[in-house]
Amino acid sequence: MKKVKSFFAKLLLITAIISICLNGLGMFAKVHADTAAFQMDARAAYAIDAESGQVLYQKNATKRYPIASVIKILTLGVILQDIRNHHLKWDQKIKITPAVAKIADDWHFSNVPLMNGEEYTVRQLVDSMMLVSADGSTEALALADAGSTEAFNKKMMAFAKKAGVTDIKIYNMIGLPNGDLGKHKLKGVDKDAENLLSAKDVALISKYLVENYPETLDITKQKFANFDVTKDQQYLMTNVNALLPQNGFAPKDGEIDGLKTGNTDRAGKCIVSTGTFAGRRIILVALHTKGEWNDQSKMQQDFYNKLIDEYQPVEIKKVNDLSAKLTRVKVKNGKNKNKANIKLTKKTTVWLPKNIKLQATKPTLRVQGDDQKQLTAPLKKNQQVGSIELHIPGLPDFNIPVSTSQSVAKKSMF
């Protein structure tokens, strides 16, 4: 009898151990499922679907860092804005001063040759700024546009504000430390001061630029362009973006058409790329990437390839596509109504893993106010009243705005 009891005791112990192990594996599987689908070896990174605003990846995304020549995206924004406002013209010629020629002739910086006293068109200078990150060309453009570094900085800040970005530090149009601008540096500012923006800031500015100034991409998708240094000297510029079509790190399914790289000692190697994948524009920012130039290009290529291999964009037309239970919400103090119908504020598209459906994202309605489960009358038709939160495996949560489909009057006290 003792042997039988001993046998059952051992059996129970083994069963308990197996149960604990299986539960442990289940916990591990859940943690693994909730981890980010993408990993980027960078100090900070941020990736978005430009149309929907869906965040696809983020790492230290809101902390400000030096961004080197990536600032030229913002410089370009100001120049394109002022061309559109007729403050500048594409064929306008800009005469090169000795100070600008000195920057352009310094081998420490990214450049094409600019000759003192020579004239170059705005288009030439813009192409060289964006294809080969020419610092002298960038300075020439900014000074011709605003007259001084300080004045152009104010224009950059104003442009960034239009893109929804305010908490940034701007010291110059090039992305160099302040002291490297020589005659055109800011007075009373530390010589080592560099522009400070977050990866999210850069993405928002890039999004605003591409949406409002689509001619940006006609510039940045050029693989080659000639630069006439003098009447007798021509310089062939090769775009430094290794992710462009047919280049060594071009993603396999989709097409990159921008945007900018940068590098200083403090900023490290930085890159912003954008392109269309499955008909959707993606913007990807990585600051202070690890390794060499090829490593950061390969890292971005891997991101795009994995996105298109494992995820797909799914259109959401109505709340019912997510859950029939979310189409109505309780209303407090409503006249003759204690519930209201809600709808998507607008149709949207969300990236989902290819093996799951919308309903598997555990849609959760969160309405505005202290009580996130019910609304309070009065309500106007088409009033935005909250959002539906989606929990997407491998990606950050995504919130879809919702609005009322009807008006609800407030119950009278009498």
CSV table of C-alpha atoms in Angstrom, one decimal:
chain,number,residue,atom,x,y,z
A,1,MET,CA,0.0,0.0,0.0
A,2,LYS,CA,2.9,2.3,0.9
A,3,LYS,CA,4.4,1.6,-2.6
A,4,VAL,CA,1.1,2.5,-4.3
A,5,LYS,CA,0.9,5.8,-2.3
A,6,SER,CA,4.5,6.5,-3.1
A,7,PHE,CA,3.8,5.9,-6.8
A,8,PHE,CA,0.9,8.3,-6.9
A,9,ALA,CA,2.8,10.9,-4.9
A,10,LYS,CA,5.6,10.8,-7.5
A,11,LEU,CA,3.1,10.9,-10.3
A,12,LEU,CA,1.5,14.0,-8.8
A,13,LEU,CA,4.9,15.6,-8.5
A,14,ILE,CA,5.8,14.9,-12.1
A,15,THR,CA,2.4,16.2,-13.3
A,16,ALA,CA,3.0,19.4,-11.3
A,17,ILE,CA,6.4,19.9,-12.7
A,18,ILE,CA,5.2,19.4,-16.3
A,19,SER,CA,2.3,21.8,-15.6
A,20,ILE,CA,4.7,24.5,-14.3
A,21,CYS,CA,7.0,24.0,-17.3
A,22,LEU,CA,4.1,24.3,-19.8
A,23,ASN,CA,2.8,27.4,-18.0
A,24,GLY,CA,6.3,28.8,-18.1
A,25,LEU,CA,6.5,28.2,-21.8
A,26,GLY,CA,3.1,29.8,-22.3
A,27,MET,CA,4.3,32.9,-20.4
A,28,PHE,CA,7.4,33.0,-22.6
A,29,ALA,CA,5.4,32.7,-25.7
A,30,LYS,CA,3.1,35.6,-24.7
A,31,VAL,CA,6.1,37.8,-23.9
A,32,HIS,CA,7.7,36.9,-27.2
A,33,ALA,CA,4.5,37.6,-29.1
A,34,ASP,CA,4.4,41.1,-27.6
A,35,THR,CA,7.9,42.1,-28.5
A,36,ALA,CA,8.7,44.4,-31.4
A,37,ALA,CA,8.7,42.9,-34.8
A,38,PHE,CA,11.6,45.0,-35.8
A,39,GLN,CA,14.9,45.7,-34.2
A,40,MET,CA,17.3,48.5,-35.3
A,41,ASP,CA,20.8,48.9,-34.1
A,42,ALA,CA,20.6,52.7,-33.6
A,43,ARG,CA,20.4,55.2,-30.7
A,44,ALA,CA,16.9,56.2,-31.8
A,45,ALA,CA,14.5,55.2,-34.5
A,46,TYR,CA,11.0,55.8,-35.7
A,47,ALA,CA,8.9,54.4,-38.6
A,48,ILE,CA,5.5,55.4,-39.7
A,49,ASP,CA,2.9,54.9,-42.4
A,50,ALA,CA,2.8,58.4,-43.7
A,51,GLU,CA,-0.9,58.5,-44.6
A,52,SER,CA,-2.4,56.9,-41.5
A,53,GLY,CA,0.2,57.9,-39.1
A,54,GLN,CA,0.5,54.3,-37.8
A,55,VAL,CA,3.7,53.8,-35.9
A,56,LEU,CA,5.5,50.7,-37.1
A,57,TYR,CA,8.5,51.0,-34.9
A,58,GLN,CA,9.9,53.3,-32.2
A,59,LYS,CA,13.0,53.4,-30.1
A,60,ASN,CA,14.0,56.4,-28.0
A,61,ALA,CA,11.8,58.2,-30.5
A,62,THR,CA,11.0,61.4,-28.6
A,63,LYS,CA,14.5,62.1,-27.1
A,64,ARG,CA,16.4,64.8,-28.9
A,65,TYR,CA,19.8,64.0,-30.5
A,66,PRO,CA,22.2,65.7,-33.0
A,67,ILE,CA,21.0,64.8,-36.5
A,68,ALA,CA,23.9,66.0,-38.7
A,69,SER,CA,23.0,66.6,-42.3
A,70,VAL,CA,19.6,65.2,-41.9
A,71,ILE,CA,18.7,68.8,-41.0
A,72,LYS,CA,18.9,69.5,-44.7
A,73,ILE,CA,15.4,68.0,-45.0
A,74,LEU,CA,14.2,71.0,-43.1
A,75,THR,CA,16.4,73.4,-45.0
A,76,LEU,CA,14.9,72.0,-48.3
A,77,GLY,CA,11.4,72.6,-46.8
A,78,VAL,CA,12.1,76.3,-46.4
A,79,ILE,CA,13.6,76.7,-49.8
A,80,LEU,CA,10.7,74.9,-51.6
A,81,GLN,CA,8.3,77.0,-49.6
A,82,ASP,CA,10.0,80.2,-50.6
A,83,ILE,CA,10.1,79.1,-54.3
A,84,ARG,CA,6.4,78.5,-54.2
A,85,ASN,CA,5.9,81.9,-52.6
A,86,HIS,CA,8.0,83.5,-55.3
A,87,HIS,CA,10.7,84.6,-52.9
A,88,LEU,CA,13.2,82.5,-54.8
A,89,LYS,CA,13.2,81.0,-58.3
A,90,TRP,CA,14.6,77.7,-59.6
A,91,ASP,CA,16.7,79.5,-62.3
A,92,GLN,CA,17.8,82.3,-60.0
A,93,LYS,CA,21.6,82.6,-59.8
A,94,ILE,CA,23.4,82.9,-56.5
A,95,LYS,CA,26.9,84.4,-56.4
A,96,ILE,CA,29.4,82.6,-54.2
A,97,THR,CA,31.1,84.7,-51.5
A,98,PRO,CA,34.6,84.0,-50.1
A,99,ALA,CA,33.2,82.6,-46.9
A,100,VAL,CA,30.9,80.1,-48.7
A,101,ALA,CA,33.7,79.1,-51.1
A,102,LYS,CA,35.9,78.4,-48.0
A,103,ILE,CA,33.2,76.0,-46.6
A,104,ALA,CA,32.8,74.4,-50.1
A,105,ASP,CA,36.6,73.9,-50.4
A,106,ASP,CA,37.0,72.3,-47.0
A,107,TRP,CA,37.7,68.5,-47.4
A,108,HIS,CA,36.4,67.8,-43.9
A,109,PHE,CA,32.8,68.5,-45.1
A,110,SER,CA,30.5,67.1,-47.8
A,111,ASN,CA,30.8,69.2,-50.9
A,112,VAL,CA,30.9,69.9,-54.5
A,113,PRO,CA,33.4,72.6,-55.6
A,114,LEU,CA,32.0,76.2,-55.5
A,115,MET,CA,34.2,78.9,-56.9
A,116,ASN,CA,34.4,82.3,-55.3
A,117,GLY,CA,32.6,84.9,-57.5
A,118,GLU,CA,31.0,82.1,-59.6
A,119,GLU,CA,27.2,82.0,-60.0
A,120,TYR,CA,25.1,78.9,-59.6
A,121,THR,CA,21.3,78.4,-60.0
A,122,VAL,CA,19.0,77.5,-57.1
A,123,ARG,CA,18.3,74.2,-58.8
A,124,GLN,CA,22.0,73.3,-59.0
A,125,LEU,CA,22.5,74.1,-55.4
A,126,VAL,CA,19.4,72.2,-54.2
A,127,ASP,CA,20.4,69.1,-56.2
A,128,SER,CA,23.9,69.1,-54.7
A,129,MET,CA,22.5,69.7,-51.2
A,130,MET,CA,20.2,66.6,-51.4
A,131,LEU,CA,22.2,64.2,-53.6
A,132,VAL,CA,25.7,64.5,-52.1
A,133,SER,CA,24.9,66.6,-49.0
A,134,ALA,CA,27.0,69.6,-50.2
A,135,ASP,CA,27.5,71.9,-47.3
A,136,GLY,CA,28.7,74.9,-49.3
A,137,SER,CA,25.7,74.7,-51.5
A,138,THR,CA,23.4,74.5,-48.4
A,139,GLU,CA,25.0,77.6,-46.9
A,140,ALA,CA,24.7,79.5,-50.2
A,141,LEU,CA,21.0,78.7,-50.5
A,142,ALA,CA,20.2,79.7,-46.9
A,143,LEU,CA,22.1,83.0,-47.0
A,144,ALA,CA,20.6,83.9,-50.3
A,145,ASP,CA,17.1,83.2,-48.9
A,146,ALA,CA,17.3,84.8,-45.5
A,147,GLY,CA,20.6,86.9,-45.3
A,148,SER,CA,22.0,85.3,-42.2
A,149,THR,CA,22.2,82.0,-40.3
A,150,GLU,CA,20.1,83.3,-37.5
A,151,ALA,CA,17.3,84.6,-39.9
A,152,PHE,CA,17.2,81.3,-41.7
A,153,ASN,CA,17.1,79.4,-38.4
A,154,LYS,CA,13.9,81.3,-37.6
A,155,LYS,CA,12.4,80.2,-40.9
A,156,MET,CA,13.3,76.6,-40.2
A,157,MET,CA,11.7,76.8,-36.8
A,158,ALA,CA,8.5,78.2,-38.4
A,159,PHE,CA,8.4,75.4,-41.0
A,160,ALA,CA,8.9,72.7,-38.3
A,161,LYS,CA,6.0,74.2,-36.4
A,162,LYS,CA,3.8,73.7,-39.4
A,163,ALA,CA,4.7,70.1,-39.3
A,164,GLY,CA,3.7,69.9,-35.7
A,165,VAL,CA,7.2,70.1,-34.2
A,166,THR,CA,8.1,72.7,-31.6
A,167,ASP,CA,10.5,71.4,-29.0
A,168,ILE,CA,13.8,71.4,-31.0
A,169,LYS,CA,17.1,73.2,-31.0
A,170,ILE,CA,18.2,74.8,-34.3
A,171,TYR,CA,21.7,76.3,-34.8
A,172,ASN,CA,22.3,76.1,-38.5
A,173,MET,CA,21.0,74.9,-41.9
A,174,ILE,CA,23.9,72.5,-42.6
A,175,GLY,CA,24.0,70.2,-39.6
A,176,LEU,CA,27.6,71.0,-38.6
A,177,PRO,CA,28.7,72.1,-35.1
A,178,ASN,CA,28.2,75.9,-34.8
A,179,GLY,CA,31.9,76.7,-34.8
A,180,ASP,CA,32.5,75.1,-38.2
A,181,LEU,CA,30.4,77.8,-40.0
A,182,GLY,CA,33.2,80.3,-39.5
A,183,LYS,CA,32.1,83.8,-40.4
A,184,HIS,CA,28.4,82.7,-40.4
A,185,LYS,CA,28.4,80.9,-37.0
A,186,LEU,CA,26.0,82.1,-34.3
A,187,LYS,CA,27.6,84.6,-31.9
A,188,GLY,CA,27.4,83.8,-28.2
A,189,VAL,CA,26.7,80.1,-28.9
A,190,ASP,CA,29.1,77.3,-28.0
A,191,LYS,CA,31.2,76.2,-30.9
A,192,ASP,CA,30.2,72.6,-30.4
A,193,ALA,CA,26.4,73.3,-30.4
A,194,GLU,CA,24.6,71.1,-32.9
A,195,ASN,CA,20.9,70.9,-34.0
A,196,LEU,CA,18.9,68.7,-31.7
A,197,LEU,CA,15.8,66.9,-32.9
A,198,SER,CA,14.1,63.6,-32.0
A,199,ALA,CA,13.6,60.7,-34.5
A,200,LYS,CA,9.9,61.5,-34.3
A,201,ASP,CA,10.5,65.1,-35.1
A,202,VAL,CA,12.4,64.2,-38.2
A,203,ALA,CA,9.7,61.8,-39.3
A,204,LEU,CA,7.0,64.4,-38.9
A,205,ILE,CA,8.9,67.1,-40.8
A,206,SER,CA,9.7,64.5,-43.5
A,207,LYS,CA,6.0,63.6,-43.7
A,208,TYR,CA,4.9,67.2,-43.9
A,209,LEU,CA,7.5,68.0,-46.6
A,210,VAL,CA,6.7,65.0,-48.8
A,211,GLU,CA,2.9,65.6,-48.5
A,212,ASN,CA,3.0,69.4,-49.1
A,213,TYR,CA,6.0,69.6,-51.5
A,214,PRO,CA,5.9,66.4,-53.5
A,215,GLU,CA,8.5,67.8,-55.8
A,216,THR,CA,10.9,66.8,-53.0
A,217,LEU,CA,10.9,63.3,-54.3
A,218,ASP,CA,11.7,64.4,-57.9
A,219,ILE,CA,14.9,65.7,-56.4
A,220,THR,CA,15.8,62.9,-54.0
A,221,LYS,CA,15.1,60.0,-56.3
A,222,GLN,CA,17.7,61.2,-58.8
A,223,LYS,CA,20.6,58.7,-58.9
A,224,PHE,CA,22.9,61.0,-60.9
A,225,ALA,CA,23.1,64.7,-61.8
A,226,ASN,CA,25.7,66.9,-63.4
A,227,PHE,CA,27.0,70.0,-61.6
A,228,ASP,CA,28.7,72.7,-63.8
A,229,VAL,CA,31.4,74.0,-61.5
A,230,THR,CA,32.6,76.4,-64.2
A,231,LYS,CA,32.0,76.7,-67.9
A,232,ASP,CA,34.8,74.2,-68.5
A,233,GLN,CA,34.5,72.0,-65.4
A,234,GLN,CA,31.7,69.5,-64.7
A,235,TYR,CA,31.2,67.4,-61.6
A,236,LEU,CA,29.1,64.2,-61.8
A,237,MET,CA,27.1,63.8,-58.6
A,238,THR,CA,26.1,60.3,-57.4
A,239,ASN,CA,23.3,60.1,-54.9
A,240,VAL,CA,24.6,58.7,-51.6
A,241,ASN,CA,21.3,56.9,-50.9
A,242,ALA,CA,22.2,53.2,-51.3
A,243,LEU,CA,18.5,52.1,-51.0
A,244,LEU,CA,17.4,53.7,-54.3
A,245,PRO,CA,16.1,51.3,-57.0
A,246,GLN,CA,18.9,49.0,-58.6
A,247,ASN,CA,21.3,50.1,-55.9
A,248,GLY,CA,23.0,47.5,-53.7
A,249,PHE,CA,20.6,47.8,-50.7
A,250,ALA,CA,17.3,48.5,-52.6
A,251,PRO,CA,14.4,46.6,-50.9
A,252,LYS,CA,13.1,43.7,-52.9
A,253,ASP,CA,9.3,44.7,-53.0
A,254,GLY,CA,8.8,48.4,-53.1
A,255,GLU,CA,10.6,51.5,-54.2
A,256,ILE,CA,12.6,54.0,-52.2
A,257,ASP,CA,12.6,57.6,-53.6
A,258,GLY,CA,14.3,59.6,-50.7
A,259,LEU,CA,15.4,61.1,-48.4
A,260,LYS,CA,18.7,62.0,-46.6
A,261,THR,CA,21.7,60.8,-44.7
A,262,GLY,CA,24.1,62.6,-42.3
A,263,ASN,CA,27.2,62.1,-40.2
A,264,THR,CA,29.1,64.1,-37.5
A,265,ASP,CA,31.2,62.9,-34.6
A,266,ARG,CA,28.4,63.6,-32.1
A,267,ALA,CA,25.4,62.6,-34.3
A,268,GLY,CA,27.0,59.5,-35.7
A,269,LYS,CA,25.6,58.0,-38.9
A,270,CYS,CA,22.0,59.0,-39.4
A,271,ILE,CA,19.6,58.1,-42.2
A,272,VAL,CA,16.0,59.0,-43.2
A,273,SER,CA,14.5,56.9,-46.0
A,274,THR,CA,11.0,56.9,-47.6
A,275,GLY,CA,9.3,54.8,-50.3
A,276,THR,CA,6.1,53.1,-51.2
A,277,PHE,CA,5.4,49.5,-50.2
A,278,ALA,CA,2.1,47.8,-51.0
A,279,GLY,CA,0.9,51.2,-52.2
A,280,ARG,CA,1.7,52.8,-48.8
A,281,ARG,CA,4.3,55.5,-48.2
A,282,ILE,CA,6.6,54.6,-45.3
A,283,ILE,CA,9.0,56.9,-43.5
A,284,LEU,CA,11.9,55.4,-41.6
A,285,VAL,CA,14.3,57.4,-39.4
A,286,ALA,CA,17.4,56.0,-37.6
A,287,LEU,CA,19.8,58.2,-35.6
A,288,HIS,CA,23.4,57.3,-34.6
A,289,THR,CA,23.3,53.9,-36.3
A,290,LYS,CA,26.0,51.4,-35.3
A,291,GLY,CA,28.6,50.1,-37.8
A,292,GLU,CA,29.5,51.5,-41.2
A,293,TRP,CA,27.4,53.1,-44.0
A,294,ASN,CA,26.7,49.8,-45.5
A,295,ASP,CA,25.4,48.5,-42.1
A,296,GLN,CA,22.8,51.2,-41.8
A,297,SER,CA,21.7,50.7,-45.4
A,298,LYS,CA,21.4,47.0,-44.8
A,299,MET,CA,19.5,47.6,-41.6
A,300,GLN,CA,16.9,49.7,-43.4
A,301,GLN,CA,16.7,47.3,-46.3
A,302,ASP,CA,16.0,44.5,-43.7
A,303,PHE,CA,13.2,46.6,-42.2
A,304,TYR,CA,11.4,47.1,-45.5
A,305,ASN,CA,11.8,43.5,-46.5
A,306,LYS,CA,10.5,42.2,-43.3
A,307,LEU,CA,7.6,44.6,-43.3
A,308,ILE,CA,6.4,43.4,-46.8
A,309,ASP,CA,7.1,39.8,-46.0
A,310,GLU,CA,5.3,39.5,-42.7
A,311,TYR,CA,2.7,42.4,-42.8
A,312,GLN,CA,0.1,43.7,-45.1
A,313,PRO,CA,-2.1,46.9,-45.2
A,314,VAL,CA,-5.8,46.2,-44.4
A,315,GLU,CA,-8.5,48.8,-45.0
A,316,ILE,CA,-11.0,49.6,-42.3
A,317,LYS,CA,-14.1,51.2,-43.6
A,318,LYS,CA,-16.5,51.0,-40.6
A,319,VAL,CA,-16.5,50.2,-36.9
A,320,ASN,CA,-18.3,47.0,-37.7
A,321,ASP,CA,-15.2,45.7,-39.5
A,322,LEU,CA,-13.6,45.6,-36.1
A,323,SER,CA,-16.4,44.6,-33.8
A,324,ALA,CA,-20.2,44.9,-33.9
A,325,LYS,CA,-20.1,45.4,-30.1
A,326,LEU,CA,-18.4,48.7,-30.5
A,327,THR,CA,-20.9,50.4,-32.8
A,328,ARG,CA,-22.9,51.8,-29.9
A,329,VAL,CA,-21.9,53.5,-26.7
A,330,LYS,CA,-23.7,54.4,-23.6
A,331,VAL,CA,-24.7,58.1,-23.1
A,332,LYS,CA,-25.2,59.7,-19.7
A,333,ASN,CA,-27.9,62.4,-19.3
A,334,GLY,CA,-29.2,61.9,-22.9
A,335,LYS,CA,-32.8,63.1,-23.8
A,336,ASN,CA,-34.8,60.1,-24.8
A,337,LYS,CA,-31.6,58.2,-25.6
A,338,ASN,CA,-29.2,56.3,-23.4
A,339,LYS,CA,-27.0,55.1,-26.3
A,340,ALA,CA,-25.5,56.6,-29.4
A,341,ASN,CA,-24.1,55.1,-32.6
A,342,ILE,CA,-20.5,55.8,-33.5
A,343,LYS,CA,-18.5,55.6,-36.7
A,344,LEU,CA,-14.9,55.9,-37.9
A,345,THR,CA,-14.0,59.6,-38.2
A,346,LYS,CA,-12.6,58.5,-41.6
A,347,LYS,CA,-11.6,55.3,-43.3
A,348,THR,CA,-8.1,54.2,-42.5
A,349,THR,CA,-5.6,51.4,-43.3
A,350,VAL,CA,-3.7,49.5,-40.8
A,351,TRP,CA,-0.6,47.2,-41.1
A,352,LEU,CA,-1.4,43.7,-39.7
A,353,PRO,CA,0.5,40.5,-39.6
A,354,LYS,CA,-0.5,38.4,-42.6
A,355,ASN,CA,-1.8,35.6,-40.5
A,356,ILE,CA,-4.3,37.5,-38.3
A,357,LYS,CA,-7.7,39.2,-38.9
A,358,LEU,CA,-8.8,42.6,-37.6
A,359,GLN,CA,-10.9,41.1,-34.9
A,360,ALA,CA,-7.8,39.4,-33.4
A,361,THR,CA,-6.3,42.9,-32.5
A,362,LYS,CA,-8.6,43.0,-29.5
A,363,PRO,CA,-10.3,46.3,-30.4
A,364,THR,CA,-11.0,48.4,-27.4
A,365,LEU,CA,-13.2,51.6,-27.4
A,366,ARG,CA,-12.0,54.4,-25.3
A,367,VAL,CA,-14.2,57.5,-25.2
A,368,GLN,CA,-13.2,61.0,-24.1
A,369,GLY,CA,-13.9,62.1,-20.5
A,370,ASP,CA,-13.3,60.8,-17.1
A,371,ASP,CA,-15.4,57.7,-17.7
A,372,GLN,CA,-13.9,56.0,-20.8
A,373,LYS,CA,-16.8,53.7,-21.1
A,374,GLN,CA,-19.7,56.2,-21.7
A,375,LEU,CA,-20.3,59.6,-23.2
A,376,THR,CA,-22.2,62.5,-21.6
A,377,ALA,CA,-24.8,64.5,-23.5
A,378,PRO,CA,-25.1,66.9,-25.3
A,379,LEU,CA,-23.4,65.4,-28.4
A,380,LYS,CA,-23.3,66.8,-31.9
A,381,LYS,CA,-23.4,64.7,-35.0
A,382,ASN,CA,-19.9,64.0,-36.4
A,383,GLN,CA,-18.3,65.0,-33.1
A,384,GLN,CA,-15.1,63.1,-32.4
A,385,VAL,CA,-15.6,61.3,-29.1
A,386,GLY,CA,-12.7,59.0,-28.7
A,387,SER,CA,-10.8,56.2,-30.4
A,388,ILE,CA,-10.7,52.4,-30.9
A,389,GLU,CA,-7.3,51.0,-29.8
A,390,LEU,CA,-5.9,48.0,-31.7
A,391,HIS,CA,-3.3,45.7,-30.2
A,392,ILE,CA,-1.3,44.5,-33.1
A,393,PRO,CA,1.3,41.7,-32.6
A,394,GLY,CA,4.8,43.0,-33.1
A,395,LEU,CA,3.8,46.6,-33.6
A,396,PRO,CA,2.9,49.5,-31.3
A,397,ASP,CA,-0.8,49.9,-30.4
A,398,PHE,CA,-2.8,51.9,-33.0
A,399,ASN,CA,-5.6,54.3,-32.2
A,400,ILE,CA,-8.4,55.0,-34.8
A,401,PRO,CA,-10.5,58.1,-34.1
A,402,VAL,CA,-14.3,57.6,-33.8
A,403,SER,CA,-17.2,60.1,-34.0
A,404,THR,CA,-20.9,60.2,-33.3
A,405,SER,CA,-23.3,59.3,-36.1
A,406,GLN,CA,-26.1,61.3,-34.5
A,407,SER,CA,-26.8,64.2,-32.2
A,408,VAL,CA,-28.0,63.6,-28.7
A,409,ALA,CA,-29.6,66.4,-26.7
A,410,LYS,CA,-29.1,66.8,-23.0
A,411,LYS,CA,-31.9,65.7,-20.7
A,412,SER,CA,-33.8,68.6,-19.2
A,413,MET,CA,-33.7,69.1,-15.5
A,414,PHE,CA,-37.4,70.0,-15.4
